[in-house]
PDB file of N, CA and C in Angstrom:
ATOM      1  N   MET A  14      19.712   1.212  -8.702  1.00 79.00           N
ATOM      2  CA  MET A  14      18.497   1.920  -8.568  1.00 79.00           C
ATOM      3  C   MET A  14      18.761   3.400  -8.428  1.00 79.00           C
ATOM      4  N   ILE A  15      17.897   4.201  -8.971  1.00 88.00           N
ATOM      5  CA  ILE A  15      18.114   5.657  -8.950  1.00 88.00           C
ATOM      6  C   ILE A  15      18.001   6.181  -7.464  1.00 88.00           C
ATOM      7  N   TYR A  16      18.849   7.102  -7.081  1.00 90.00           N
ATOM      8  CA  TYR A  16      18.897   7.575  -5.744  1.00 90.00           C
ATOM      9  C   TYR A  16      17.532   8.147  -5.242  1.00 90.00           C
ATOM     10  N   THR A  17      16.873   8.871  -6.077  1.00 91.00           N
ATOM     11  CA  THR A  17      15.609   9.389  -5.674  1.00 91.00           C
ATOM     12  C   THR A  17      14.554   8.351  -5.355  1.00 91.00           C
ATOM     13  N   ILE A  18      14.555   7.261  -6.108  1.00 92.00           N
ATOM     14  CA  ILE A  18      13.611   6.171  -5.806  1.00 92.00           C
ATOM     15  C   ILE A  18      14.038   5.510  -4.484  1.00 92.00           C
ATOM     16  N   LYS A  19      15.279   5.380  -4.246  1.00 92.00           N
ATOM     17  CA  LYS A  19      15.745   4.743  -2.979  1.00 92.00           C
ATOM     18  C   LYS A  19      15.260   5.630  -1.803  1.00 92.00           C
ATOM     19  N   GLU A  20      15.410   6.959  -1.941  1.00 94.00           N
ATOM     20  CA  GLU A  20      14.965   7.860  -0.923  1.00 94.00           C
ATOM     21  C   GLU A  20      13.435   7.709  -0.634  1.00 94.00           C
ATOM     22  N   LYS A  21      12.631   7.566  -1.701  1.00 93.00           N
ATOM     23  CA  LYS A  21      11.253   7.447  -1.619  1.00 93.00           C
ATOM     24  C   LYS A  21      10.852   6.142  -0.903  1.00 93.00           C
ATOM     25  N   LEU A  22      11.609   5.085  -1.173  1.00 92.00           N
ATOM     26  CA  LEU A  22      11.295   3.805  -0.595  1.00 92.00           C
ATOM     27  C   LEU A  22      11.687   3.803   0.920  1.00 92.00           C
ATOM     28  N   LEU A  23      12.658   4.567   1.298  1.00 94.00           N
ATOM     29  CA  LEU A  23      13.028   4.640   2.719  1.00 94.00           C
ATOM     30  C   LEU A  23      12.117   5.527   3.559  1.00 94.00           C
ATOM     31  N   GLU A  24      11.227   6.225   2.900  1.00 93.00           N
ATOM     32  CA  GLU A  24      10.294   7.137   3.648  1.00 93.00           C
ATOM     33  C   GLU A  24       9.297   6.342   4.506  1.00 93.00           C
ATOM     34  N   ASP A  25       8.929   5.199   4.104  1.00 92.00           N
ATOM     35  CA  ASP A  25       7.838   4.425   4.821  1.00 92.00           C
ATOM     36  C   ASP A  25       8.271   2.972   4.955  1.00 92.00           C
ATOM     37  N   GLU A  26       8.078   2.415   6.059  1.00 95.00           N
ATOM     38  CA  GLU A  26       8.408   0.993   6.311  1.00 95.00           C
ATOM     39  C   GLU A  26       7.528   0.040   5.419  1.00 95.00           C
ATOM     40  N   LYS A  27       6.317   0.480   5.114  1.00 94.00           N
ATOM     41  CA  LYS A  27       5.446  -0.328   4.302  1.00 94.00           C
ATOM     42  C   LYS A  27       6.028  -0.548   2.895  1.00 94.00           C
ATOM     43  N   TYR A  28       6.643   0.489   2.377  1.00 95.00           N
ATOM     44  CA  TYR A  28       7.258   0.364   1.056  1.00 95.00           C
ATOM     45  C   TYR A  28       8.329  -0.722   1.062  1.00 95.00           C
ATOM     46  N   LEU A  29       9.157  -0.680   2.112  1.00 95.00           N
ATOM     47  CA  LEU A  29      10.251  -1.665   2.183  1.00 95.00           C
ATOM     48  C   LEU A  29       9.643  -3.058   2.431  1.00 95.00           C
ATOM     49  N   GLN A  30       8.639  -3.177   3.303  1.00 96.00           N
ATOM     50  CA  GLN A  30       8.056  -4.460   3.531  1.00 96.00           C
ATOM     51  C   GLN A  30       7.435  -5.082   2.259  1.00 96.00           C
ATOM     52  N   PHE A  31       6.799  -4.269   1.529  1.00 97.00           N
ATOM     53  CA  PHE A  31       6.189  -4.719   0.230  1.00 97.00           C
ATOM     54  C   PHE A  31       7.268  -5.081  -0.788  1.00 97.00           C
ATOM     55  N   LEU A  32       8.336  -4.374  -0.770  1.00 96.00           N
ATOM     56  CA  LEU A  32       9.466  -4.664  -1.651  1.00 96.00           C
ATOM     57  C   LEU A  32      10.112  -5.967  -1.283  1.00 96.00           C
ATOM     58  N   ARG A  33      10.222  -6.222   0.029  1.00 96.00           N
ATOM     59  CA  ARG A  33      10.790  -7.516   0.460  1.00 96.00           C
ATOM     60  C   ARG A  33       9.896  -8.715   0.130  1.00 96.00           C
ATOM     61  N   GLU A  34       8.637  -8.456   0.244  1.00 96.00           N
ATOM     62  CA  GLU A  34       7.656  -9.549  -0.048  1.00 96.00           C
ATOM     63  C   GLU A  34       7.504  -9.837  -1.509  1.00 96.00           C
ATOM     64  N   ASN A  35       7.733  -8.841  -2.322  1.00 96.00           N
ATOM     65  CA  ASN A  35       7.588  -8.951  -3.833  1.00 96.00           C
ATOM     66  C   ASN A  35       8.897  -8.446  -4.445  1.00 96.00           C
ATOM     67  N   SER A  36       9.846  -9.358  -4.382  1.00 95.00           N
ATOM     68  CA  SER A  36      11.243  -8.930  -4.848  1.00 95.00           C
ATOM     69  C   SER A  36      11.362  -8.694  -6.265  1.00 95.00           C
ATOM     70  N   ASN A  37      10.380  -9.106  -7.081  1.00 96.00           N
ATOM     71  CA  ASN A  37      10.430  -8.819  -8.473  1.00 96.00           C
ATOM     72  C   ASN A  37      10.440  -7.298  -8.750  1.00 96.00           C
ATOM     73  N   TRP A  38       9.974  -6.500  -7.795  1.00 96.00           N
ATOM     74  CA  TRP A  38       9.917  -5.038  -7.940  1.00 96.00           C
ATOM     75  C   TRP A  38      11.315  -4.434  -7.918  1.00 96.00           C
ATOM     76  N   TYR A  39      12.267  -5.153  -7.261  1.00 94.00           N
ATOM     77  CA  TYR A  39      13.682  -4.642  -7.295  1.00 94.00           C
ATOM     78  C   TYR A  39      14.166  -4.487  -8.768  1.00 94.00           C
ATOM     79  N   LYS A  40      13.898  -5.577  -9.527  1.00 95.00           N
ATOM     80  CA  LYS A  40      14.374  -5.530 -10.912  1.00 95.00           C
ATOM     81  C   LYS A  40      13.605  -4.497 -11.722  1.00 95.00           C
ATOM     82  N   ILE A  41      12.304  -4.402 -11.551  1.00 95.00           N
ATOM     83  CA  ILE A  41      11.435  -3.448 -12.254  1.00 95.00           C
ATOM     84  C   ILE A  41      11.858  -2.108 -11.962  1.00 95.00           C
ATOM     85  N   LEU A  42      12.049  -1.758 -10.718  1.00 94.00           N
ATOM     86  CA  LEU A  42      12.430  -0.374 -10.397  1.00 94.00           C
ATOM     87  C   LEU A  42      13.823  -0.023 -10.793  1.00 94.00           C
ATOM     88  N   ASN A  43      14.678  -1.001 -10.864  1.00 93.00           N
ATOM     89  CA  ASN A  43      16.049  -0.814 -11.313  1.00 93.00           C
ATOM     90  C   ASN A  43      16.071  -0.416 -12.801  1.00 93.00           C
ATOM     91  N   ARG A  44      15.225  -1.038 -13.549  1.00 94.00           N
ATOM     92  CA  ARG A  44      15.185  -0.868 -15.005  1.00 94.00           C
ATOM     93  C   ARG A  44      14.446   0.365 -15.450  1.00 94.00           C
ATOM     94  N   ASP A  45      13.420   0.721 -14.723  1.00 93.00           N
ATOM     95  CA  ASP A  45      12.548   1.854 -15.181  1.00 93.00           C
ATOM     96  C   ASP A  45      12.071   2.629 -13.988  1.00 93.00           C
ATOM     97  N   LYS A  46      12.490   3.839 -13.818  1.00 91.00           N
ATOM     98  CA  LYS A  46      12.093   4.683 -12.711  1.00 91.00           C
ATOM     99  C   LYS A  46      10.614   5.053 -12.809  1.00 91.00           C
ATOM    100  N   ASN A  47      10.062   5.032 -13.969  1.00 94.00           N
ATOM    101  CA  ASN A  47       8.654   5.424 -14.150  1.00 94.00           C
ATOM    102  C   ASN A  47       7.731   4.398 -13.577  1.00 94.00           C
ATOM    103  N   GLU A  48       8.219   3.234 -13.273  1.00 96.00           N
ATOM    104  CA  GLU A  48       7.367   2.185 -12.673  1.00 96.00           C
ATOM    105  C   GLU A  48       7.076   2.406 -11.174  1.00 96.00           C
ATOM    106  N   TYR A  49       7.618   3.425 -10.633  1.00 95.00           N
ATOM    107  CA  TYR A  49       7.418   3.687  -9.154  1.00 95.00           C
ATOM    108  C   TYR A  49       5.940   3.956  -8.877  1.00 95.00           C
ATOM    109  N   ASN A  50       5.214   4.586  -9.734  1.00 96.00           N
ATOM    110  CA  ASN A  50       3.820   4.818  -9.503  1.00 96.00           C
ATOM    111  C   ASN A  50       2.956   3.542  -9.531  1.00 96.00           C
ATOM    112  N   ASN A  51       3.348   2.582 -10.401  1.00 97.00           N
ATOM    113  CA  ASN A  51       2.716   1.296 -10.461  1.00 97.00           C
ATOM    114  C   ASN A  51       3.029   0.519  -9.153  1.00 97.00           C
ATOM    115  N   PHE A  52       4.278   0.641  -8.707  1.00 97.00           N
ATOM    116  CA  PHE A  52       4.697  -0.018  -7.468  1.00 97.00           C
ATOM    117  C   PHE A  52       3.760   0.475  -6.285  1.00 97.00           C
ATOM    118  N   LEU A  53       3.537   1.810  -6.265  1.00 96.00           N
ATOM    119  CA  LEU A  53       2.662   2.358  -5.164  1.00 96.00           C
ATOM    120  C   LEU A  53       1.278   1.921  -5.290  1.00 96.00           C
ATOM    121  N   LYS A  54       0.755   1.859  -6.555  1.00 97.00           N
ATOM    122  CA  LYS A  54      -0.625   1.371  -6.739  1.00 97.00           C
ATOM    123  C   LYS A  54      -0.783  -0.057  -6.302  1.00 97.00           C
ATOM    124  N   GLU A  55       0.138  -0.910  -6.604  1.00 97.00           N
ATOM    125  CA  GLU A  55       0.073  -2.299  -6.294  1.00 97.00           C
ATOM    126  C   GLU A  55       0.228  -2.453  -4.705  1.00 97.00           C
ATOM    127  N   MET A  56       1.074  -1.648  -4.074  1.00 96.00           N
ATOM    128  CA  MET A  56       1.252  -1.729  -2.661  1.00 96.00           C
ATOM    129  C   MET A  56      -0.005  -1.303  -1.940  1.00 96.00           C
ATOM    130  N   LYS A  57      -0.638  -0.247  -2.408  1.00 96.00           N
ATOM    131  CA  LYS A  57      -1.853   0.227  -1.803  1.00 96.00           C
ATOM    132  C   LYS A  57      -3.005  -0.752  -1.910  1.00 96.00           C
ATOM    133  N   ILE A  58      -3.023  -1.437  -3.005  1.00 97.00           N
ATOM    134  CA  ILE A  58      -4.014  -2.440  -3.240  1.00 97.00           C
ATOM    135  C   ILE A  58      -3.903  -3.595  -2.232  1.00 97.00           C
ATOM    136  N   LYS A  59      -2.620  -4.072  -2.104  1.00 96.00           N
ATOM    137  CA  LYS A  59      -2.357  -5.180  -1.232  1.00 96.00           C
ATOM    138  C   LYS A  59      -2.602  -4.867   0.233  1.00 96.00           C
ATOM    139  N   TYR A  60      -2.134  -3.665   0.677  1.00 96.00           N
ATOM    140  CA  TYR A  60      -2.299  -3.300   2.074  1.00 96.00           C
ATOM    141  C   TYR A  60      -3.600  -2.541   2.344  1.00 96.00           C
ATOM    142  N   LYS A  61      -4.460  -2.422   1.324  1.00 94.00           N
ATOM    143  CA  LYS A  61      -5.693  -1.759   1.471  1.00 94.00           C
ATOM    144  C   LYS A  61      -5.565  -0.294   1.987  1.00 94.00           C
ATOM    145  N   LEU A  62      -4.783   0.465   1.316  1.00 94.00           N
ATOM    146  CA  LEU A  62      -4.546   1.806   1.685  1.00 94.00           C
ATOM    147  C   LEU A  62      -5.216   2.837   0.736  1.00 94.00           C
ATOM    148  N   ARG A  63      -5.997   2.296  -0.155  1.00 96.00           N
ATOM    149  CA  ARG A  63      -6.678   3.255  -1.093  1.00 96.00           C
ATOM    150  C   ARG A  63      -7.832   3.891  -0.303  1.00 96.00           C
ATOM    151  N   THR A  64      -8.301   4.950  -0.909  1.00 95.00           N
ATOM    152  CA  THR A  64      -9.358   5.751  -0.337  1.00 95.00           C
ATOM    153  C   THR A  64     -10.645   4.924  -0.283  1.00 95.00           C
ATOM    154  N   ILE A  65     -10.920   4.086  -1.216  1.00 96.00           N
ATOM    155  CA  ILE A  65     -12.094   3.314  -1.234  1.00 96.00           C
ATOM    156  C   ILE A  65     -12.045   2.239  -0.144  1.00 96.00           C
ATOM    157  N   ASP A  66     -10.860   1.665   0.107  1.00 95.00           N
ATOM    158  CA  ASP A  66     -10.689   0.740   1.210  1.00 95.00           C
ATOM    159  C   ASP A  66     -10.960   1.380   2.524  1.00 95.00           C
ATOM    160  N   LYS A  67     -10.474   2.622   2.737  1.00 95.00           N
ATOM    161  CA  LYS A  67     -10.713   3.329   3.944  1.00 95.00           C
ATOM    162  C   LYS A  67     -12.209   3.569   4.137  1.00 95.00           C
ATOM    163  N   VAL A  68     -12.863   3.994   3.190  1.00 97.00           N
ATOM    164  CA  VAL A  68     -14.380   4.215   3.185  1.00 97.00           C
ATOM    165  C   VAL A  68     -15.060   2.920   3.612  1.00 97.00           C
ATOM    166  N   ASP A  69     -14.694   1.799   3.000  1.00 96.00           N
ATOM    167  CA  ASP A  69     -15.273   0.505   3.314  1.00 96.00           C
ATOM    168  C   ASP A  69     -15.080   0.179   4.762  1.00 96.00           C
ATOM    169  N   ASN A  70     -13.905   0.482   5.303  1.00 95.00           N
ATOM    170  CA  ASN A  70     -13.585   0.139   6.658  1.00 95.00           C
ATOM    171  C   ASN A  70     -14.500   0.991   7.620  1.00 95.00           C
ATOM    172  N   ILE A  71     -14.666   2.241   7.279  1.00 97.00           N
ATOM    173  CA  ILE A  71     -15.591   3.076   8.082  1.00 97.00           C
ATOM    174  C   ILE A  71     -16.969   2.618   8.027  1.00 97.00           C
ATOM    175  N   ILE A  72     -17.461   2.240   6.860  1.00 97.00           N
ATOM    176  CA  ILE A  72     -18.850   1.723   6.747  1.00 97.00           C
ATOM    177  C   ILE A  72     -18.989   0.456   7.528  1.00 97.00           C
ATOM    178  N   ASP A  73     -18.001  -0.447   7.524  1.00 96.00           N
ATOM    179  CA  ASP A  73     -18.097  -1.692   8.292  1.00 96.00           C
ATOM    180  C   ASP A  73     -18.085  -1.419   9.768  1.00 96.00           C
ATOM    181  N   SER A  74     -17.337  -0.387  10.207  1.00 96.00           N
ATOM    182  CA  SER A  74     -17.298   0.027  11.618  1.00 96.00           C
ATOM    183  C   SER A  74     -18.629   0.567  12.056  1.00 96.00           C
ATOM    184  N   VAL A  75     -19.232   1.428  11.272  1.00 97.00           N
ATOM    185  CA  VAL A  75     -20.494   2.033  11.587  1.00 97.00           C
ATOM    186  C   VAL A  75     -21.539   0.912  11.616  1.00 97.00           C
ATOM    187  N   ASP A  76     -21.495  -0.012  10.701  1.00 97.00           N
ATOM    188  CA  ASP A  76     -22.450  -1.131  10.664  1.00 97.00           C
ATOM    189  C   ASP A  76     -22.327  -1.975  11.948  1.00 97.00           C
ATOM    190  N   LEU A  77     -21.134  -2.280  12.377  1.00 96.00           N
ATOM    191  CA  LEU A  77     -20.898  -3.049  13.550  1.00 96.00           C
ATOM    192  C   LEU A  77     -21.461  -2.306  14.792  1.00 96.00           C
ATOM    193  N   ILE A  78     -21.174  -1.017  14.925  1.00 95.00           N
ATOM    194  CA  ILE A  78     -21.680  -0.247  16.043  1.00 95.00           C
ATOM    195  C   ILE A  78     -23.193  -0.235  16.015  1.00 95.00           C
ATOM    196  N   THR A  79     -23.786  -0.062  14.905  1.00 94.00           N
ATOM    197  CA  THR A  79     -25.251  -0.058  14.762  1.00 94.00           C
ATOM    198  C   THR A  79     -25.828  -1.419  15.279  1.00 94.00           C
ATOM    199  N   LYS A  80     -25.252  -2.503  14.851  1.00 94.00           N
ATOM    200  CA  LYS A  80     -25.710  -3.778  15.244  1.00 94.00           C
ATOM    201  C   LYS A  80     -25.511  -3.994  16.773  1.00 94.00           C
ATOM    202  N   ILE A  81     -24.437  -3.528  17.352  1.00 94.00           N
ATOM    203  CA  ILE A  81     -24.270  -3.657  18.802  1.00 94.00           C
ATOM    204  C   ILE A  81     -25.320  -2.842  19.533  1.00 94.00           C
ATOM    205  N   ILE A  82     -25.562  -1.675  19.055  1.00 93.00           N
ATOM    206  CA  ILE A  82     -26.574  -0.750  19.733  1.00 93.00           C
ATOM    207  C   ILE A  82     -27.944  -1.421  19.639  1.00 93.00           C
ATOM    208  N   SER A  83     -28.315  -1.917  18.457  1.00 92.00           N
ATOM    209  CA  SER A  83     -29.599  -2.431  18.293  1.00 92.00           C
ATOM    210  C   SER A  83     -29.748  -3.778  19.108  1.00 92.00           C
ATOM    211  N   ALA A  84     -28.741  -4.545  19.238  1.00 91.00           N
ATOM    212  CA  ALA A  84     -28.732  -5.779  20.037  1.00 91.00           C
ATOM    213  C   ALA A  84     -28.875  -5.458  21.567  1.00 91.00           C
ATOM    214  N   SER A  85     -28.216  -4.408  21.970  1.00 88.00           N
ATOM    215  CA  SER A  85     -28.252  -4.069  23.424  1.00 88.00           C
ATOM    216  C   SER A  85     -29.500  -3.389  23.822  1.00 88.00           C
ATOM    217  N   GLY A  86     -30.266  -2.857  22.830  1.00 75.00           N
ATOM    218  CA  GLY A  86     -31.526  -2.186  23.093  1.00 75.00           C
ATOM    219  C   GLY A  86     -32.742  -3.123  23.260  1.00 75.00           C
ATOM    220  N   GLU A  87     -32.528  -4.334  22.935  1.00 66.00           N
ATOM    221  CA  GLU A  87     -33.622  -5.328  22.967  1.00 66.00           C
ATOM    222  C   GLU A  87     -33.862  -5.825  24.326  1.00 66.00           C
TER     223      GLU A  87
END
């Protein structure tokens, strides 16, 4: 594996965790360094780290707080 990709993978524990859980990425990253972006995309989808996932979590939290406030006001 190319040294720069190894360094990038060591930056965050989530990268290594995803790599351990999906060992097929070892082979893919070894063969083609350009697949690193696809690796990141797939990891973000699995761990729900995309911007849209964060927005959904905020909306769910606000909805929950609204329901709690409306229930306690009755």
